[in-house]
mmCIF file of C-alpha atoms and ligand atoms in Angstrom:
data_model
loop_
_atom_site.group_PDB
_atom_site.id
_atom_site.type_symbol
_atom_site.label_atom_id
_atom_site.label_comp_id
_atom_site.label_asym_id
_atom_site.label_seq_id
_atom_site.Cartn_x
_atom_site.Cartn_y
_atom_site.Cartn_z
ATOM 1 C CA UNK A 418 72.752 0.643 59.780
ATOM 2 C CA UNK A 419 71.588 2.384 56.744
ATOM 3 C CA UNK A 420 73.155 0.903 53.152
ATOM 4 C CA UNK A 421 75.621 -1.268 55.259
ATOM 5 C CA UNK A 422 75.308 -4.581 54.124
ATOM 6 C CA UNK A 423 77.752 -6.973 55.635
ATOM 7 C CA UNK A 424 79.480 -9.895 53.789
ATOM 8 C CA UNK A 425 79.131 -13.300 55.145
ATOM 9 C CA UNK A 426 82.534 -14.932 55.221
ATOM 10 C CA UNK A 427 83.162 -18.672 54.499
ATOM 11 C CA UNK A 428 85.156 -19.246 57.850
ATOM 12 C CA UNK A 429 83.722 -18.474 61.176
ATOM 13 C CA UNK A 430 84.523 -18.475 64.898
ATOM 14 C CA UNK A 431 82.841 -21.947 65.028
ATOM 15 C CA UNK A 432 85.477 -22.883 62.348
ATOM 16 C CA UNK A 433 88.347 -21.071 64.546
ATOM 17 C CA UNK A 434 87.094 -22.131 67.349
ATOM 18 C CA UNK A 435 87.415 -25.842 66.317
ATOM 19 C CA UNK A 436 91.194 -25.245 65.032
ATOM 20 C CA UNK A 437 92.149 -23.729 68.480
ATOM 21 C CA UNK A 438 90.475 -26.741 70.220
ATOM 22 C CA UNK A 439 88.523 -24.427 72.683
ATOM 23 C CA UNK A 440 85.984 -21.578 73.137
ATOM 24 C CA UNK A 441 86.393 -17.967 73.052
ATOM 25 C CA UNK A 442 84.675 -15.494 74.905
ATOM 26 C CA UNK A 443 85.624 -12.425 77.603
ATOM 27 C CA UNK A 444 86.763 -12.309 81.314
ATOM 28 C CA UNK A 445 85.679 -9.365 82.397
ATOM 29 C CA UNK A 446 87.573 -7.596 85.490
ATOM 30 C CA UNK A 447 85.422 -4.612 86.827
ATOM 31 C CA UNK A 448 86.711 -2.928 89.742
ATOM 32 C CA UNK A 449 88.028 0.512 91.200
ATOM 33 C CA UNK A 450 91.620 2.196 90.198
ATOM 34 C CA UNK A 451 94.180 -0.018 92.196
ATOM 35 C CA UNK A 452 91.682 -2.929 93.298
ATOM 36 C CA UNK A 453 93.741 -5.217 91.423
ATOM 37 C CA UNK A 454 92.533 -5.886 88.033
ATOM 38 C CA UNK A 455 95.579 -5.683 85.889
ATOM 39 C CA UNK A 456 97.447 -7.950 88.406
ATOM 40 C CA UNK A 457 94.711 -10.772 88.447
ATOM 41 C CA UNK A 458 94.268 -10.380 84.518
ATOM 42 C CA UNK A 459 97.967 -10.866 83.861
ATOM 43 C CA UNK A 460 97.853 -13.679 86.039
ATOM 44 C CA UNK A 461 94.940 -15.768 84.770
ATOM 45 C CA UNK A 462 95.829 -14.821 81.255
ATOM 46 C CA UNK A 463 99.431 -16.292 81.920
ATOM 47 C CA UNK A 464 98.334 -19.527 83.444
ATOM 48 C CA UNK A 465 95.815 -19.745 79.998
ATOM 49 C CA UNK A 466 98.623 -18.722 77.939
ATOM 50 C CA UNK A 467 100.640 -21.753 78.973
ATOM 51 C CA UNK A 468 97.599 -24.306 78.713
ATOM 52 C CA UNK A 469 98.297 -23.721 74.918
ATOM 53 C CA UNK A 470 94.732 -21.623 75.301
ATOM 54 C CA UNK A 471 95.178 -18.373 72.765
ATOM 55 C CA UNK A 472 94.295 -15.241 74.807
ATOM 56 C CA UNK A 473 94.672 -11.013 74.184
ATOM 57 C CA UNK A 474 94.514 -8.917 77.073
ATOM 58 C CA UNK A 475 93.249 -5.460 77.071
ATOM 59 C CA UNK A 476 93.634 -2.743 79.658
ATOM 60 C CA UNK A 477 92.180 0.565 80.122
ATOM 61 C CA UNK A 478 95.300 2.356 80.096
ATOM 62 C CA UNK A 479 96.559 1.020 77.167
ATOM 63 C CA UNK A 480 93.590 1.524 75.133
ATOM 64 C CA UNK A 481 93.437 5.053 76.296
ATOM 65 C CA UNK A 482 96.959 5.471 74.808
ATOM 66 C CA UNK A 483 96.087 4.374 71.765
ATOM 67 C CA UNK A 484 92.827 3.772 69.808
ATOM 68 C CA UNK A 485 90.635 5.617 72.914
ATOM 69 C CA UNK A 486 92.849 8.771 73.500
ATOM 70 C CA UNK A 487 90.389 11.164 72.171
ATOM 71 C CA UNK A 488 88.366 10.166 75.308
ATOM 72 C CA UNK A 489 88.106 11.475 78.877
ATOM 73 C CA UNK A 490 86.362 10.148 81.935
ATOM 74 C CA UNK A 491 83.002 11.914 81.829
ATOM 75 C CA UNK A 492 79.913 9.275 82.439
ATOM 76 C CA UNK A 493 79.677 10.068 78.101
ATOM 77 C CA UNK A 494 83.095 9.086 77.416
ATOM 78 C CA UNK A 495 83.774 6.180 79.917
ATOM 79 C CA UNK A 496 80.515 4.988 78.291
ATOM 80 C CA UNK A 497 82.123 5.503 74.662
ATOM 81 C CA UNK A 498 85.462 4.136 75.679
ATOM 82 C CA UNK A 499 83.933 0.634 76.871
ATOM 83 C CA UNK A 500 81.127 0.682 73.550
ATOM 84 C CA UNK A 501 84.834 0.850 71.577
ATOM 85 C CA UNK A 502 85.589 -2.051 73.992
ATOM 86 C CA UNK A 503 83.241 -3.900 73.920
ATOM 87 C CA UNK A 504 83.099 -4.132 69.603
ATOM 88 C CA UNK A 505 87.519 -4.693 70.034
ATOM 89 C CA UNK A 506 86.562 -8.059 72.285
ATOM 90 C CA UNK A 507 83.665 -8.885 69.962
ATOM 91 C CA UNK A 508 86.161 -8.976 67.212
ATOM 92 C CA UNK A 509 89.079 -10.792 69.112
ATOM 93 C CA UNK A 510 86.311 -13.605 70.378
ATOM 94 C CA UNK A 511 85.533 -13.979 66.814
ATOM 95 C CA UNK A 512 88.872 -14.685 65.925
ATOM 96 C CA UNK A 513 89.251 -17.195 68.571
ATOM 97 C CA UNK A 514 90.534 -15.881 71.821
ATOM 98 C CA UNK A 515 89.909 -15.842 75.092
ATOM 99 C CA UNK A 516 89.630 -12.034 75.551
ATOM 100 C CA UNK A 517 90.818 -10.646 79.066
ATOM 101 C CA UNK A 518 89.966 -7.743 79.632
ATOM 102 C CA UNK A 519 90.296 -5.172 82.544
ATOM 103 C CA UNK A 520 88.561 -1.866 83.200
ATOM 104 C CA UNK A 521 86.750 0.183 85.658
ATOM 105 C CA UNK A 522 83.351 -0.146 83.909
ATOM 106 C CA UNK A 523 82.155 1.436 87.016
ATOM 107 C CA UNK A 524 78.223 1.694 85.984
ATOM 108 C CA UNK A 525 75.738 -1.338 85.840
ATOM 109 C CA UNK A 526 74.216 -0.081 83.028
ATOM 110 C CA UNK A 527 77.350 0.246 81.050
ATOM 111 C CA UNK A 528 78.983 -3.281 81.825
ATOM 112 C CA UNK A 529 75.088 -4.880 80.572
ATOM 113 C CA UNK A 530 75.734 -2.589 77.736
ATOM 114 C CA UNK A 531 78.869 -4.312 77.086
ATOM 115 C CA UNK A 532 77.395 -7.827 77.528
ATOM 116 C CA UNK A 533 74.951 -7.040 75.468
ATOM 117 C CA UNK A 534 77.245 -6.140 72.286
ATOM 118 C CA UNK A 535 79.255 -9.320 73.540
ATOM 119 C CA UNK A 536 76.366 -11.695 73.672
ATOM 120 C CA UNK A 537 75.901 -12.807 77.297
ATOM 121 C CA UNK A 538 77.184 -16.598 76.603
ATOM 122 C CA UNK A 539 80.548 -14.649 75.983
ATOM 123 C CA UNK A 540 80.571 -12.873 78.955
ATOM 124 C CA UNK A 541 82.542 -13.914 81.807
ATOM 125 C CA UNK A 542 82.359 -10.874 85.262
ATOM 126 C CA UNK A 543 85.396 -11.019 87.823
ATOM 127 C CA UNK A 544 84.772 -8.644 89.994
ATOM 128 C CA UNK A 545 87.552 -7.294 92.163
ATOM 129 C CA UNK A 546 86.549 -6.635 95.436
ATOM 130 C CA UNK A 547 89.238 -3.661 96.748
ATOM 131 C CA UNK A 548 87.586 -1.605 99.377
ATOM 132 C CA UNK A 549 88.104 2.431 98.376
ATOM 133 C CA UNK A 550 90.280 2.668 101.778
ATOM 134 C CA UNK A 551 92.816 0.396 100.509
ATOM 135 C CA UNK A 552 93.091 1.216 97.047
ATOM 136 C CA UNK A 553 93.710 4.713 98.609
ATOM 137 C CA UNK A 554 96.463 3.268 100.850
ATOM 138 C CA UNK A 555 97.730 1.459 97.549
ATOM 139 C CA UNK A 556 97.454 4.101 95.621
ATOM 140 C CA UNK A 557 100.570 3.206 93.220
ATOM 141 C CA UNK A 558 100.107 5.910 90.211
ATOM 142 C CA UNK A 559 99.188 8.558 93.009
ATOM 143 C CA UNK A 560 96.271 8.991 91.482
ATOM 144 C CA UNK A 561 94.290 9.096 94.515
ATOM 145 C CA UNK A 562 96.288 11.681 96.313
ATOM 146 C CA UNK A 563 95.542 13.683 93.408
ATOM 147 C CA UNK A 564 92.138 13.258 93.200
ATOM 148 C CA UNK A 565 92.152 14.209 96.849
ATOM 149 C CA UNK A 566 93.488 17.588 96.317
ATOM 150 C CA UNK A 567 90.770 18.033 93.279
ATOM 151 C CA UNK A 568 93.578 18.134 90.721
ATOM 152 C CA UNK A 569 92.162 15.167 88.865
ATOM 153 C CA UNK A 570 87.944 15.764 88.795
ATOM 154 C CA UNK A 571 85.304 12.367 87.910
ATOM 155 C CA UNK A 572 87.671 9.827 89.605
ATOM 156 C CA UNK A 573 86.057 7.006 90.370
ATOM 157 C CA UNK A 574 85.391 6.209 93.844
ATOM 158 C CA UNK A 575 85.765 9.925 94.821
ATOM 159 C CA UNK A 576 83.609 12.277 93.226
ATOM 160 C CA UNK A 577 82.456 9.271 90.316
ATOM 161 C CA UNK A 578 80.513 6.600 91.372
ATOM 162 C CA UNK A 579 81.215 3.041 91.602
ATOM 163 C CA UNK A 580 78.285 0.370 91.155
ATOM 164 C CA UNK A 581 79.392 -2.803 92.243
ATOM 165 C CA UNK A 582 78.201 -5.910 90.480
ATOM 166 C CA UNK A 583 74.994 -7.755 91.917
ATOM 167 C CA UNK A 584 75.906 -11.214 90.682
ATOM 168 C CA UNK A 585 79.507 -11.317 89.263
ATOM 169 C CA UNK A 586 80.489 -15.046 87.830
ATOM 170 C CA UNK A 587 83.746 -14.534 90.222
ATOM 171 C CA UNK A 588 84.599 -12.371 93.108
ATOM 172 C CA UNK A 589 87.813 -11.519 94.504
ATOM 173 C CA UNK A 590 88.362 -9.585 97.903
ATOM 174 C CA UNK A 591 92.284 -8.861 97.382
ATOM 175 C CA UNK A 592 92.322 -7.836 101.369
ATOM 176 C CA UNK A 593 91.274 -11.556 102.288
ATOM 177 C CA UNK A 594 92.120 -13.963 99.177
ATOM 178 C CA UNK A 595 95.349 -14.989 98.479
ATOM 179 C CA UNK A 596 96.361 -14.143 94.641
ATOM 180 C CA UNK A 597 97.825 -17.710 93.729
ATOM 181 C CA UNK A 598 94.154 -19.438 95.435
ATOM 182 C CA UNK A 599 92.063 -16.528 93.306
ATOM 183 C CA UNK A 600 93.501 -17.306 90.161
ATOM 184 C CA UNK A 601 93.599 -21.035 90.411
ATOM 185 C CA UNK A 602 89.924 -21.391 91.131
ATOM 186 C CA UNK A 603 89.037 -18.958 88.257
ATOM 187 C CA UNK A 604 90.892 -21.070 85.863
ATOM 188 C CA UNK A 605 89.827 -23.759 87.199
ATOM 189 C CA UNK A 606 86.392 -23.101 86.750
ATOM 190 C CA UNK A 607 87.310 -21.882 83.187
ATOM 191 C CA UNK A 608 88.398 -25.423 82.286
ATOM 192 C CA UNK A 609 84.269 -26.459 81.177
ATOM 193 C CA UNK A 610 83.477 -23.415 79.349
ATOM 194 C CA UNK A 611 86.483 -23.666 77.252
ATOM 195 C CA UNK A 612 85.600 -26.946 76.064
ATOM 196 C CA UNK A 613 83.990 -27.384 72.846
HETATM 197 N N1 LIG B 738 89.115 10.168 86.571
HETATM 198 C C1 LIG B 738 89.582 8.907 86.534
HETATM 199 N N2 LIG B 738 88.841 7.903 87.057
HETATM 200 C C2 LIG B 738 89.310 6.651 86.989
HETATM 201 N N3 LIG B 738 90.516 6.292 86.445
HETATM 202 C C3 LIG B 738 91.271 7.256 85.920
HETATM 203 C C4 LIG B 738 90.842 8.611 85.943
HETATM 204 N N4 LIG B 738 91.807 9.371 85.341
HETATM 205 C C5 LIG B 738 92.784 8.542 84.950
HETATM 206 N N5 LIG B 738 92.479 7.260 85.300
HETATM 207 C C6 LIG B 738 93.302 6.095 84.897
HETATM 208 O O1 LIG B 738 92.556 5.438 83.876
HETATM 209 C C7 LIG B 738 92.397 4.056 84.154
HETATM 210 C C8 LIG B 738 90.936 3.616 84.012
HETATM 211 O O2 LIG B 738 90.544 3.555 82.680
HETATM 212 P P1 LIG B 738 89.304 2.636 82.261
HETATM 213 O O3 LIG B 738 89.249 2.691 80.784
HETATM 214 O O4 LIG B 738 89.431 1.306 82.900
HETATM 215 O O5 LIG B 738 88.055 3.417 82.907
HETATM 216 S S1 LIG B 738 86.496 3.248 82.585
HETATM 217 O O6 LIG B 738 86.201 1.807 82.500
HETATM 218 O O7 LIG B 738 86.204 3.929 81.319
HETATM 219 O O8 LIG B 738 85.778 3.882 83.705
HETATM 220 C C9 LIG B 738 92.825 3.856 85.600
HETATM 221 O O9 LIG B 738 93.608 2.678 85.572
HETATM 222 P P2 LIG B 738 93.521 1.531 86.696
HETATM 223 O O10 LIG B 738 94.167 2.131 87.911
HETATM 224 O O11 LIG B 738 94.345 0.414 86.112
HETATM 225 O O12 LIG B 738 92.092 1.147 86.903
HETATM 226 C C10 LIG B 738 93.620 5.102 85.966
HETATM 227 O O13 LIG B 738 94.987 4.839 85.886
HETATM 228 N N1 LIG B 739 95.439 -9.506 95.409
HETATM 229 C C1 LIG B 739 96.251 -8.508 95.755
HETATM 230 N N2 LIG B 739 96.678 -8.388 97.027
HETATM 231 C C2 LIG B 739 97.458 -7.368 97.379
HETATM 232 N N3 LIG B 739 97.906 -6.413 96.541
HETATM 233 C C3 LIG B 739 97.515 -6.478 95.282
HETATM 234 C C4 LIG B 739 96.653 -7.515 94.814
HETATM 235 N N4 LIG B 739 96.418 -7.300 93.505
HETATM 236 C C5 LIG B 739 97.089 -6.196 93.164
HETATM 237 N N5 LIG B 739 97.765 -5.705 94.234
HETATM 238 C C6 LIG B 739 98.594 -4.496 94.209
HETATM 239 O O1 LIG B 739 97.711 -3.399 94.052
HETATM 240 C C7 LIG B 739 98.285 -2.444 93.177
HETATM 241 C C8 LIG B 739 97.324 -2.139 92.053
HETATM 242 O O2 LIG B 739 97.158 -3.275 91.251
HETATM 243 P P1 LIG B 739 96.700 -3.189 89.729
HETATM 244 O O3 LIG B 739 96.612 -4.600 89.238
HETATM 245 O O4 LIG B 739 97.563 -2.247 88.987
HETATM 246 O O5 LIG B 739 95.210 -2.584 89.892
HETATM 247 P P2 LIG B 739 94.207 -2.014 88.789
HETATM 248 O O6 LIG B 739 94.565 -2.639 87.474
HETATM 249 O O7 LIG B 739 92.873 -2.441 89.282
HETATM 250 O O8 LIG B 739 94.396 -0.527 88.820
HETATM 251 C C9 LIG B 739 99.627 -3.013 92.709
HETATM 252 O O9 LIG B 739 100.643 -2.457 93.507
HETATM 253 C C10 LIG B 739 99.512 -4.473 93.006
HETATM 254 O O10 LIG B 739 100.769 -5.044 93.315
#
């Protein structure tokens, strides 16, 4: 960036990192509206939380309340919203936490944008794996029904696409794993990458 020249400070996230007595980096829970992504986050973050582990959770509708309001859910401004992402967990991970962080990200090219701002050691993918049928059935914010009718247009899985993730770290099929069996075997798995 032209005439930006950024200071170097003294303490780092090697330095923070090393007070905390673990890594930071993101989980990453991609997935359609009502697949499950909130749920498992809350989860996974809670069973961190009490391993003494320091975590922040972000989730698309509460960044779309606040900092990302001025953005819709054209293919331009989903893209924009997870950029905005993307630099927010960059800055949390820097600061030493384990970032969890759930949103549609529907488009390949837009979650290995994200890595790619992240740095792909920091870049943990959960995908949830909700077929469109029974997020529909689901469908707790009635979101679906609405989309239905055409009041709400560029919802995802109904007239906005949904790429689903080639090689996610984790997957989770909601309609066939229970929650309490997902969760343990992502933390569990999380144990070596936390450790410094
Ligand atoms: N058109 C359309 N398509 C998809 N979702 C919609 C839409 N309009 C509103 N919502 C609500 O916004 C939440 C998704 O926001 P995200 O920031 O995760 O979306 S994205 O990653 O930018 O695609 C999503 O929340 P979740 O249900 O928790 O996924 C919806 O509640
Ligand atoms: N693993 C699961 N099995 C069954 N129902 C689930 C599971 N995870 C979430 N749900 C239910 O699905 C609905 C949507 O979950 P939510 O976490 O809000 O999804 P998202 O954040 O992806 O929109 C909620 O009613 C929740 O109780």
């Amino acid at each position: 960036m032209k005439n930006i020249i950024q200071h170097s400070f003294n303490i780092n996230k090697a330095d923070r990192n090393k007070m905390n007595d673990h890594l930071s980096f993101v989980i990453w829970f991609t997935g359609l509206s009502g697949s499950g992504k909130s749920t498992l986050a809350n989860l996974v973050e809670k069973e961190l939380f009490n391993q003494n582990i320091r975590t922040f959770a972000l989730d698309g509708d509460n960044i779309r309340s606040g900092i990302n309001k001025d953005l819709q859910f054209t293919p331009e401004e989903r893209e924009e919203n997870l950029r905005r992402v993307a630099e927010i967990s960059k800055l949390f991970i820097n600061s030493g936490n384990v970032v969890i962080a759930s949103f549609i990200s529907p488009l390949r090219k837009d979650r290995e944008y994200v890595k790619k701002i992240i740095g792909e050691e920091n870049f943990i993918e959960v995908f949830v794996n909700t077929s469109l049928q029974e997020c529909e059935r689901r469908d707790v914010k009635g979101l679906y029904d609405k989309a239905r009718k055409g009041e709400i247009k560029n919802f995802t899985g109904i007239d906005a696409p949904y790429e689903a993730p080639e090689a996610p770290d984790f997957e989770v099929k909601t309609e066939l794993e229970d929650l309490e069996k997902a969760v343990k075997r992502i933390v569990g798995q999380l144990q070596k990458k936390l450790e410094i």
